[in-house]
Short mmCIF file of C-alpha atoms and ligand atoms in Angstrom, two decimals:
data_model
loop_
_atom_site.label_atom_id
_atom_site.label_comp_id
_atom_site.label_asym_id
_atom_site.label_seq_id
_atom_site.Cartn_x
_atom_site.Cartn_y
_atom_site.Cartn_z
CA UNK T 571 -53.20 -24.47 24.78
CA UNK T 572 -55.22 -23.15 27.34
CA UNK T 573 -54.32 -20.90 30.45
CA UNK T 574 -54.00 -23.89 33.27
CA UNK T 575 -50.98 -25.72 31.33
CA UNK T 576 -49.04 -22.70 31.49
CA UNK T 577 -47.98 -23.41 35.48
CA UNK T 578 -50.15 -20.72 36.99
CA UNK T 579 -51.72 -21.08 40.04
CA UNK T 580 -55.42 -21.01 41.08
CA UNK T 581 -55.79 -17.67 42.07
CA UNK T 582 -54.69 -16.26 38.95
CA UNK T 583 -56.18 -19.00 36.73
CA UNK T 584 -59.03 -17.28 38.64
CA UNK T 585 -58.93 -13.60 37.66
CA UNK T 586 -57.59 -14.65 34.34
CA UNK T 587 -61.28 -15.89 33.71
CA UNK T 588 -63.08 -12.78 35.74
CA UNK T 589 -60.70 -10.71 33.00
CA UNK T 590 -62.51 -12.68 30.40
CA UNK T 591 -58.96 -13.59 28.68
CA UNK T 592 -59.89 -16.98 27.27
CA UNK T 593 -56.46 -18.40 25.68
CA UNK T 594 -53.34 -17.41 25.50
CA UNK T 595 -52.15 -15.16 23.15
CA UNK T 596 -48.86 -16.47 20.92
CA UNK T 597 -46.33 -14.28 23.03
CA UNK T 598 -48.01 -15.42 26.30
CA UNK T 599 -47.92 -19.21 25.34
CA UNK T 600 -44.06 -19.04 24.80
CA UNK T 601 -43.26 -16.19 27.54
CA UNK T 602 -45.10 -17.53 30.85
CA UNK T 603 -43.02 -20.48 30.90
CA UNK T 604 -40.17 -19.31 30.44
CA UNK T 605 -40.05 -16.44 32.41
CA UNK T 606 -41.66 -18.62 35.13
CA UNK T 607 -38.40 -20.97 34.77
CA UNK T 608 -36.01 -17.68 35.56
CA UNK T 609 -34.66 -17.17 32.10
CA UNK T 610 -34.13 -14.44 30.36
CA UNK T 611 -36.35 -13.47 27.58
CA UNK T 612 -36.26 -10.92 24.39
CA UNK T 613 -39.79 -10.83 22.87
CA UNK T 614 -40.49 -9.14 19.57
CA UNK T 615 -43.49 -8.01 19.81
CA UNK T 616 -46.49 -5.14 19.75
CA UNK T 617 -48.52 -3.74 21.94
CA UNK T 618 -51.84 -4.99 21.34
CA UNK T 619 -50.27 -8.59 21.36
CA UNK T 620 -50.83 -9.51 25.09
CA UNK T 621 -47.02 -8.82 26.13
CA UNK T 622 -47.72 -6.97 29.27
CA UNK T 623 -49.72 -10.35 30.50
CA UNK T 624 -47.23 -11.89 29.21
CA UNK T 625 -44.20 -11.20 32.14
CA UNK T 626 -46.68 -9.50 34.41
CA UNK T 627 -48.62 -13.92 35.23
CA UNK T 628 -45.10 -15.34 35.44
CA UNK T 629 -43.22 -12.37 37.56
CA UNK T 630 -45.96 -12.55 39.75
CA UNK T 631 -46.20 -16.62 40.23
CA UNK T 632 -42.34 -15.94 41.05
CA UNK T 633 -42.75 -13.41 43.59
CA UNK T 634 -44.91 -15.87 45.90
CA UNK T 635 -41.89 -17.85 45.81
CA UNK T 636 -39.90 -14.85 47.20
CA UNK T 637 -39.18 -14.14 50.53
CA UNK T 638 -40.81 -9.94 50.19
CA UNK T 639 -38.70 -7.28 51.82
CA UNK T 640 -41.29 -5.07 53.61
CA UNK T 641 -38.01 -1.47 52.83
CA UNK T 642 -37.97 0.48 50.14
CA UNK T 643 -36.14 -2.34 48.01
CA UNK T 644 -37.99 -3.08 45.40
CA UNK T 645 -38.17 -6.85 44.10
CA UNK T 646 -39.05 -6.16 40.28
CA UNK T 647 -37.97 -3.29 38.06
CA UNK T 648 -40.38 -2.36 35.10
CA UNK T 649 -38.45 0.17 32.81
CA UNK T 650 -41.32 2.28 30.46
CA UNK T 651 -41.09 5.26 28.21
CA UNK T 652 -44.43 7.01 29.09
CA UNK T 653 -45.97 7.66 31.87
CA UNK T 654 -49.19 6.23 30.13
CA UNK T 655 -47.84 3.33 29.46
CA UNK T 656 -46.06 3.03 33.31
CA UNK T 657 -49.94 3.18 34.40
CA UNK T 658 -51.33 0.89 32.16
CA UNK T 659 -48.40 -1.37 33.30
CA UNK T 660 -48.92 -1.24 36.65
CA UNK T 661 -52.79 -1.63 36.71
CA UNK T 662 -52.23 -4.98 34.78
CA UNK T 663 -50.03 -5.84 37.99
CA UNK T 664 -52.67 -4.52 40.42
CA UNK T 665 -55.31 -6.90 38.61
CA UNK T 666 -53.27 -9.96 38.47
CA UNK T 667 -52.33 -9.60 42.18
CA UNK T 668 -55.49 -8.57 43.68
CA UNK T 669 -56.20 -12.80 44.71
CA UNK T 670 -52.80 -13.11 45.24
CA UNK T 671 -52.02 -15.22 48.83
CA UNK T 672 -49.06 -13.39 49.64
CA UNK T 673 -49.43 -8.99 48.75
CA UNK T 674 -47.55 -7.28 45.93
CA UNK T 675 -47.38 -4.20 46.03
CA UNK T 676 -47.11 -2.38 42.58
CA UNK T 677 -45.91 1.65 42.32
CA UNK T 678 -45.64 3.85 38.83
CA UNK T 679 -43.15 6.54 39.18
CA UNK T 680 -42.84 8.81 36.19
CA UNK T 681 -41.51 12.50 35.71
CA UNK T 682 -44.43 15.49 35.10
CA UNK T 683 -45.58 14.85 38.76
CA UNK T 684 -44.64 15.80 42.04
CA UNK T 685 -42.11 13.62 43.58
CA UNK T 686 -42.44 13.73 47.13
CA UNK T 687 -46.13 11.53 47.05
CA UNK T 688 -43.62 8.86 45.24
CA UNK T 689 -41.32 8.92 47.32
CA UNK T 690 -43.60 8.23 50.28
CA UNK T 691 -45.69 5.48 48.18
CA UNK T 692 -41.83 3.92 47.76
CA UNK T 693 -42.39 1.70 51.32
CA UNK T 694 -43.01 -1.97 50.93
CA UNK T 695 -42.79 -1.44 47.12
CA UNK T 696 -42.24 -4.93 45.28
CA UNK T 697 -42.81 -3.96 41.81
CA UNK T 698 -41.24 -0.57 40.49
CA UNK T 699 -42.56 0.49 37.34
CA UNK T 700 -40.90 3.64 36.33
CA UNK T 701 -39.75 5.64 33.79
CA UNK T 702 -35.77 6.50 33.24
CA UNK T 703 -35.73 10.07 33.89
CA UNK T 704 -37.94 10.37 37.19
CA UNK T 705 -36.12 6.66 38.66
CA UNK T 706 -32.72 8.46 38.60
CA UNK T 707 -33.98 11.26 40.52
CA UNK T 708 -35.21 8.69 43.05
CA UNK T 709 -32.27 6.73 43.33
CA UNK T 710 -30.33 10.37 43.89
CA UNK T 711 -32.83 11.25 46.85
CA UNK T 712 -32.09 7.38 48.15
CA UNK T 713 -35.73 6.97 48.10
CA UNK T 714 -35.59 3.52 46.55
CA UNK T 715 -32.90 0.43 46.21
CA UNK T 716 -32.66 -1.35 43.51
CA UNK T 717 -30.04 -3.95 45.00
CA UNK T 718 -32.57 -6.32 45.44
CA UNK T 719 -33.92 -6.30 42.26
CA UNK T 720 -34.53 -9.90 41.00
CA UNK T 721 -35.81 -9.27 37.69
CA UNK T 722 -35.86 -6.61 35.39
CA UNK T 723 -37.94 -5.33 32.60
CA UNK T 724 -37.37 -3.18 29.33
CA UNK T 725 -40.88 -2.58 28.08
CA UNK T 726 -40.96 -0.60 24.72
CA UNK T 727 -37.28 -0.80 24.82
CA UNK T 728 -37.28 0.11 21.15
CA UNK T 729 -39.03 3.25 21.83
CA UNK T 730 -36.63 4.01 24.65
CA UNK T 731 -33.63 3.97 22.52
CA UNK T 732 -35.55 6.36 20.44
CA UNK T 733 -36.39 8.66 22.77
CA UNK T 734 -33.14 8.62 23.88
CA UNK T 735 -33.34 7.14 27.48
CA UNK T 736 -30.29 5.00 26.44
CA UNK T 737 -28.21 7.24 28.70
CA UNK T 738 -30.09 7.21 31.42
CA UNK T 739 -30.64 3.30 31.22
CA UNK T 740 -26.76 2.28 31.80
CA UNK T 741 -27.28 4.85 34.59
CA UNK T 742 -29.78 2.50 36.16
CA UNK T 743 -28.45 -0.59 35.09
CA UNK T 744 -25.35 -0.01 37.51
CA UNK T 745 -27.71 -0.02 40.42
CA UNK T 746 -28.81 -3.23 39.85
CA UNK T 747 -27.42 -6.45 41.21
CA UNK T 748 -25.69 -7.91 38.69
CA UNK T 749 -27.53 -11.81 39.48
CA UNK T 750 -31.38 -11.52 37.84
CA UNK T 751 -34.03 -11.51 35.33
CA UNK T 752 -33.67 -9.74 32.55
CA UNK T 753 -36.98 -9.62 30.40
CA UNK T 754 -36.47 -7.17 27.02
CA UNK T 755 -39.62 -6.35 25.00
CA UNK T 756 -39.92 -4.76 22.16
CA UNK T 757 -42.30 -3.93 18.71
CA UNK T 758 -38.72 -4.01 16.17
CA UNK T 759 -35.34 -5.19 16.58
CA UNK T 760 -33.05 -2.45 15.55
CA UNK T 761 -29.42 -2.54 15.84
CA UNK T 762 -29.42 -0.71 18.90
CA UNK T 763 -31.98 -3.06 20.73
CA UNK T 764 -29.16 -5.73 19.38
CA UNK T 765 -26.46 -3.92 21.45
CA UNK T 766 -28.71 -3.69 24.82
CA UNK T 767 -29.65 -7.30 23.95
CA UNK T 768 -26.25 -8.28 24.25
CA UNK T 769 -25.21 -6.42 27.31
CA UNK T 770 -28.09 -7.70 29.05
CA UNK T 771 -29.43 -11.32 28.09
CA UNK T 772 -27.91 -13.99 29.14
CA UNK T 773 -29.08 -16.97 26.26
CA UNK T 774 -32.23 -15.70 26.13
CA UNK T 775 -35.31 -17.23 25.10
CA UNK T 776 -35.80 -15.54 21.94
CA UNK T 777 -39.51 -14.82 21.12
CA UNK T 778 -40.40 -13.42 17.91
CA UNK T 779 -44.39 -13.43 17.04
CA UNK T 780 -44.73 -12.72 12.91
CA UNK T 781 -46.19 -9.27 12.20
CA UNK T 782 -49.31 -10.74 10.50
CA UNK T 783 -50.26 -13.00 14.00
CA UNK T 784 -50.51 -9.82 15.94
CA UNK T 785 -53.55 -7.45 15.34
CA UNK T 786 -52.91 -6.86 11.65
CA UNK T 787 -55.35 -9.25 10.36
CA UNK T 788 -57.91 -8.29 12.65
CA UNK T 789 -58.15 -5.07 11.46
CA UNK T 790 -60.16 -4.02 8.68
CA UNK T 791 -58.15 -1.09 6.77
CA UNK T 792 -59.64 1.55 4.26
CA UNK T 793 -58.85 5.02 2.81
CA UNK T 794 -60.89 6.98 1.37
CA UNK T 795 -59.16 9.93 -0.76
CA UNK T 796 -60.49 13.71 0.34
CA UNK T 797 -58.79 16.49 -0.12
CA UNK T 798 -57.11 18.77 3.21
CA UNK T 799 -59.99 21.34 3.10
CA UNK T 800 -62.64 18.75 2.84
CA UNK T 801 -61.13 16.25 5.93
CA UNK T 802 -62.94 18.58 8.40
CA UNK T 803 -66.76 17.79 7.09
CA UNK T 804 -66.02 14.37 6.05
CA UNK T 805 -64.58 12.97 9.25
CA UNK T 806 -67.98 14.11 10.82
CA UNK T 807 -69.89 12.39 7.91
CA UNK T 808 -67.94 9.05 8.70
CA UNK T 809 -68.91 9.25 12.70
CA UNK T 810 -72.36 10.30 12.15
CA UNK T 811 -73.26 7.90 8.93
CA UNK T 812 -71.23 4.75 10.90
CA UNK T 813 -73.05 5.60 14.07
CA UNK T 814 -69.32 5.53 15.60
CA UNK T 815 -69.57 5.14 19.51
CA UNK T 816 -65.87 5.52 20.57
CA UNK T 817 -63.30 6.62 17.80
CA UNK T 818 -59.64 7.36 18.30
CA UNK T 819 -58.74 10.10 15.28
CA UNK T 820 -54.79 10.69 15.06
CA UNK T 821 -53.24 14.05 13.80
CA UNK T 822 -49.59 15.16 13.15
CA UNK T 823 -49.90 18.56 15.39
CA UNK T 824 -50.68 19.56 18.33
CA UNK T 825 -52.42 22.83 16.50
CA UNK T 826 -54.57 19.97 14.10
CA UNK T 827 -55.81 18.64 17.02
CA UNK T 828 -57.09 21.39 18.34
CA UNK T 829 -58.49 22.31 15.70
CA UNK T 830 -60.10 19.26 14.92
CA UNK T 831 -61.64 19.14 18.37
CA UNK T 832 -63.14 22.23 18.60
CA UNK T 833 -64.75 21.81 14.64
CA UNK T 834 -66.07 18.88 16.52
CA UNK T 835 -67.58 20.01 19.44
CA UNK T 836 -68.59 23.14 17.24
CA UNK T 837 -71.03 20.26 15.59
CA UNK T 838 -71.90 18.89 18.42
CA UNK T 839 -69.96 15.99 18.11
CA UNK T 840 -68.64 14.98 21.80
CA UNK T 841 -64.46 15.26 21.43
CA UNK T 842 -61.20 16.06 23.55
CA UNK T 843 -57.53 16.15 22.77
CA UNK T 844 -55.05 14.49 24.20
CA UNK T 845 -50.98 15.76 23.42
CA UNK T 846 -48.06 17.18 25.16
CA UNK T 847 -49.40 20.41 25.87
CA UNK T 848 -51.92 19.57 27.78
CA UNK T 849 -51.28 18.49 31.83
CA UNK T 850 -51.07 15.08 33.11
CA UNK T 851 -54.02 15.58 35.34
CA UNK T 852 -56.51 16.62 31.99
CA UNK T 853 -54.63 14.06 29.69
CA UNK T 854 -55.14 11.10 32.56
CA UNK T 855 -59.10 12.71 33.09
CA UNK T 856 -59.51 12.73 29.41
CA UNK T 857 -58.46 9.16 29.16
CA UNK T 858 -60.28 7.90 32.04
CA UNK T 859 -63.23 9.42 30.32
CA UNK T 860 -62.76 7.90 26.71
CA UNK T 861 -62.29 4.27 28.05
CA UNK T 862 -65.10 4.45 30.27
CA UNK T 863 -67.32 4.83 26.93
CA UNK T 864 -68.19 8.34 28.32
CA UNK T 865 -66.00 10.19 25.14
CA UNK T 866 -66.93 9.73 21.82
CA UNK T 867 -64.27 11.42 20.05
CA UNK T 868 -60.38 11.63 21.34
CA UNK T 869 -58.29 12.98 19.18
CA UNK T 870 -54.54 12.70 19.47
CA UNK T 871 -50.85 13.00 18.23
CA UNK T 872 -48.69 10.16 17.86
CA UNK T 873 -46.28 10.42 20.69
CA UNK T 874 -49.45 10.80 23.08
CA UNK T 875 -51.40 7.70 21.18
CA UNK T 876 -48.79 5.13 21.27
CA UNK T 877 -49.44 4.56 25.13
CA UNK T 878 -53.59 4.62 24.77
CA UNK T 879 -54.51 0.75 25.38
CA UNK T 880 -57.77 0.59 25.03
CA UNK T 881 -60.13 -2.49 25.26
CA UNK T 882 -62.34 -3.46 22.02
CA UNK T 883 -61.31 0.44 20.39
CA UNK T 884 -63.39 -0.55 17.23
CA UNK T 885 -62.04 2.64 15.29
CA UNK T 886 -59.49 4.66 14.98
CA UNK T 887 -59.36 7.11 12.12
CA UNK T 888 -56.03 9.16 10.39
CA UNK T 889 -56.91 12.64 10.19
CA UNK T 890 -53.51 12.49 8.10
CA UNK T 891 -51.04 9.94 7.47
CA UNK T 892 -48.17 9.77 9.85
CA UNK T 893 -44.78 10.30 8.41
CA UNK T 894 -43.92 6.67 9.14
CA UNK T 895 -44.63 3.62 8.28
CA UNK T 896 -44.40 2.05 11.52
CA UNK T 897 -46.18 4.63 13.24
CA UNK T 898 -49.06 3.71 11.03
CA UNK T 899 -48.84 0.30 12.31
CA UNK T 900 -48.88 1.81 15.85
CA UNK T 901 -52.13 3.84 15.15
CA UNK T 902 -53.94 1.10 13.61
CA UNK T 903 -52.62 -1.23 16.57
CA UNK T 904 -55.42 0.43 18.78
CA UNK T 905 -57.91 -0.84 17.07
CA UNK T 906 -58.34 -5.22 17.03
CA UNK T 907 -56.51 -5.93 19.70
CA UNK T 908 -56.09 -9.09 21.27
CA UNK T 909 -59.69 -10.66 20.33
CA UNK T 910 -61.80 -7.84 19.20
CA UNK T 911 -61.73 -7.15 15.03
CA UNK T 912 -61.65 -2.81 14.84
CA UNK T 913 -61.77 -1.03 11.47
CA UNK T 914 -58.85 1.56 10.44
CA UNK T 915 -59.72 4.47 8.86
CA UNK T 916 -57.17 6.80 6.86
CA UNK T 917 -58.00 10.44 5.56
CA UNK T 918 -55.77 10.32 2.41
CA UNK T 919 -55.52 13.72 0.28
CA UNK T 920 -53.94 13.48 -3.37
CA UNK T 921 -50.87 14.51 -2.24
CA UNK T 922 -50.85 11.53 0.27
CA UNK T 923 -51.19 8.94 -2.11
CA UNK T 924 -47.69 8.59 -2.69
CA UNK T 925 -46.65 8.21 0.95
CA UNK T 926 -49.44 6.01 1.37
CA UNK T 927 -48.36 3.12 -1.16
CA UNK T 928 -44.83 3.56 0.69
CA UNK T 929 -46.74 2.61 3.48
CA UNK T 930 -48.84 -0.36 2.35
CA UNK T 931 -45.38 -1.55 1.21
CA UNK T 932 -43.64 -0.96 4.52
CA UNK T 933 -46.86 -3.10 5.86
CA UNK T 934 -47.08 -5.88 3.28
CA UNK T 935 -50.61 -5.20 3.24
CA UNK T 936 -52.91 -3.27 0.49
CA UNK T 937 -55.33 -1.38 1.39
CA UNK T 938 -58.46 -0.71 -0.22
CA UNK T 939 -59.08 2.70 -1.59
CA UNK T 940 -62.42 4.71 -1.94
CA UNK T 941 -62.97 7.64 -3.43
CA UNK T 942 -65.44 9.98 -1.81
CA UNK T 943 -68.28 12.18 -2.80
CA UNK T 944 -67.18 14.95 -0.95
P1 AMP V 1136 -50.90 -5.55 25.46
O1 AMP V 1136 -50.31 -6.11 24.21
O2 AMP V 1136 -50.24 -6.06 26.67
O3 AMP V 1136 -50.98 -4.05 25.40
O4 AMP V 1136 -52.41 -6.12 25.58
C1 AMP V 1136 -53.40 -5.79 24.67
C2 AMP V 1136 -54.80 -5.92 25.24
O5 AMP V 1136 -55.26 -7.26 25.15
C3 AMP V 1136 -54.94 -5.53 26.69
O6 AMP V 1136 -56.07 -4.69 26.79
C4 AMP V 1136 -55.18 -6.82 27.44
O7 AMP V 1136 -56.05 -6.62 28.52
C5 AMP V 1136 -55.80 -7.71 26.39
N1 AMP V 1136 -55.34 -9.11 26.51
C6 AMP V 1136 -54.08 -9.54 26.74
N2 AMP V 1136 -54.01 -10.88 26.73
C7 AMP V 1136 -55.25 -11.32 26.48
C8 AMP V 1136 -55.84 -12.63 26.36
N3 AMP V 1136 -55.11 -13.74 26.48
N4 AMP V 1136 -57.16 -12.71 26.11
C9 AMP V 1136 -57.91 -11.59 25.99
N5 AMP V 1136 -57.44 -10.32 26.10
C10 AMP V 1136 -56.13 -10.20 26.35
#
């Protein structure tokens, strides 16, 4: 089914094509029309699936409808765990809109940052994307209003739970006219995400997209088996011998990163670290840098990768294994998205191999294993 029999209009028919997104993904087939008809939606699905084009086409096509207050009441709330991800978020709005007829104005608020430039960005807002934390303080200062909010969204809600923003959420939620959208997106549905479902959907439209029709099959997986002391000298091996352009490597510390950087750069191999101990101004820089192409190595820790969206990523390497199974899905979910195929690489040592097949069976998916030379 292609884009125009979704009910979008020309102008974003338009950028659609100057985005170069073809078709559809699954989620956006079933999402844009029903969001577009004002009903509430739970979607199921991962990043790397096309769910962020999936409500931000139809929330836009129903803003022209809307009569735009020019105040600080915002028309549509986007509710994000990272500030990463409340960027990426709101430069997907900022690209959809830009032919738009009638302006939309798009804000990310999110706590690490000064507030007073957000609170004087707040005028004319129309879509809020925000995360919990920072949106409260907002509200407190009466910077914002949220009682004209027509539809809200839960991005990552599963993720939210787990960081614990559930607190914070019913906090927000009372702020909000009780009349609207409600949009709920998520990778799992945990009993938790049941509860929130059932406080806020009203008969949704239930969207569930199988595990193996997001990026799964277009990624190809291996692991190759090298022991800790060795991971160092053959992770350079594998960028050098596969010519790698633009890898993504994942570690479980902060202190492995490091490391792992500065053996890098030591070799003159071109890496930076991105993780919580590192400011928001170097962690956006270094990002800015790695999807521009201009970063051949980043090297990260889970909490800090699971916001990276990258276009076309065609590797992404574990240093070591995470500790869960779905966060391996997460890592490897950077590579293959929406059309592009992107190999996986794991770093196994013996003492991994265990965890490993618990992993594969968490997947559903084998992997093939090498053993290396090294
Ligand atoms: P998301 O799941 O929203 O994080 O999107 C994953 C990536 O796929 C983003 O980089 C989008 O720009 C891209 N994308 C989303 N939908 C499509 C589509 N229909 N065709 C091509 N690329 C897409």
């Amino acid at each position: 089914m292609p884009f125009s029999s979704l009910g979008l209009s020309p102008a974003l028919l338009s950028t659609l094509v100057e985005q170069n997104y073809t078709k559809p993904t699954p989620i956006q087939e079933t999402s844009i029309p029903a969001i577009l008809s004002k009903k509430d939606v739970l979607g199921i699905a991962k990043t790397g699936s096309g769910k962020t084009a999936a409500y931000v086409l139809p929330i836009l096509m129903n803003l022209q409808q809307s009569v735009l207050v020019k105040n600080r009441q915002a028309n549509v709330l986007v509710l994000v765990p990272t500030r990463e991800l409340a960027e990426q978020v709101k430069d997907i709005f900022k690209i959809f809109s830009k032919a738009l007829p009638q302006p939309v104005k798009t804000l990310a608020v999110y706590g690490g940052v000064s507030i007073n430039p957000q609170m004087m960005a707040l005028q004319g807002v129309n879509v809020l994307v925000a995360t919990p934390g920072r949106l409260l303080e907002l509200l407190d200062a009466n910077s914002v209003q949220l009682s004209a909010i027509e539809t809200l969204v839960l991005d990552e809600a599963d993720k939210m739970l787990n960081l614990g923003f559930k607190e914070e959420m019913n906090k927000i939620l009372a702020f909000l006219p009780e009349k609207r959208q409600n949009i709920l997106f998520s990778a799992t549905l945990s009993t938790d995400l049941e509860n929130i479902n059932q406080i806020l959907l009203h008969y949704p439209v239930v969207i569930k997209i199988a595990d193996d029709e997001l990026s799964l099959d277009l990624i190809n997986q291996v692991a190759y088996i090298v022991s800790p002391e060795k991971k160092g000298p053959f992770l350079r091996h594998l960028i050098s011998q596969q010519k790698m352009k633009q890898v993504l490597v994942f570690a479980s510390s902060v202190q492995q990163v490091d490391a792992i950087v500065n053996k890098l750069c030591k070799n003159k191999i071109d890496a930076k670290s991105i993780h919580s101990k590192k400011s928001h101004g170097n962690r956006t820089d270094t990002l800015t840098l790695f999807k521009a192409g201009k970063l051949r190595v980043l090297v990260a820790t889970d909490l800090m990768g699971r916001g990276i969206d990258i276009n076309f990523l065609p590797f992404v390497i574990n240093y070591e294994l995470p500790r869960s199974p779905k966060d391996y899905v997460h890592r490897i979910g950077r590579t293959g998205r929406a059309d592009a195929p992107g190999e996986a690489i794991s770093l196994v040592s013996p003492d991994e191999l265990h965890h490993f097949e618990v992993i594969q069976k968490k997947m559903g998916k084998k992997v093939e294993i090498r053993e290396t030379e090294l």
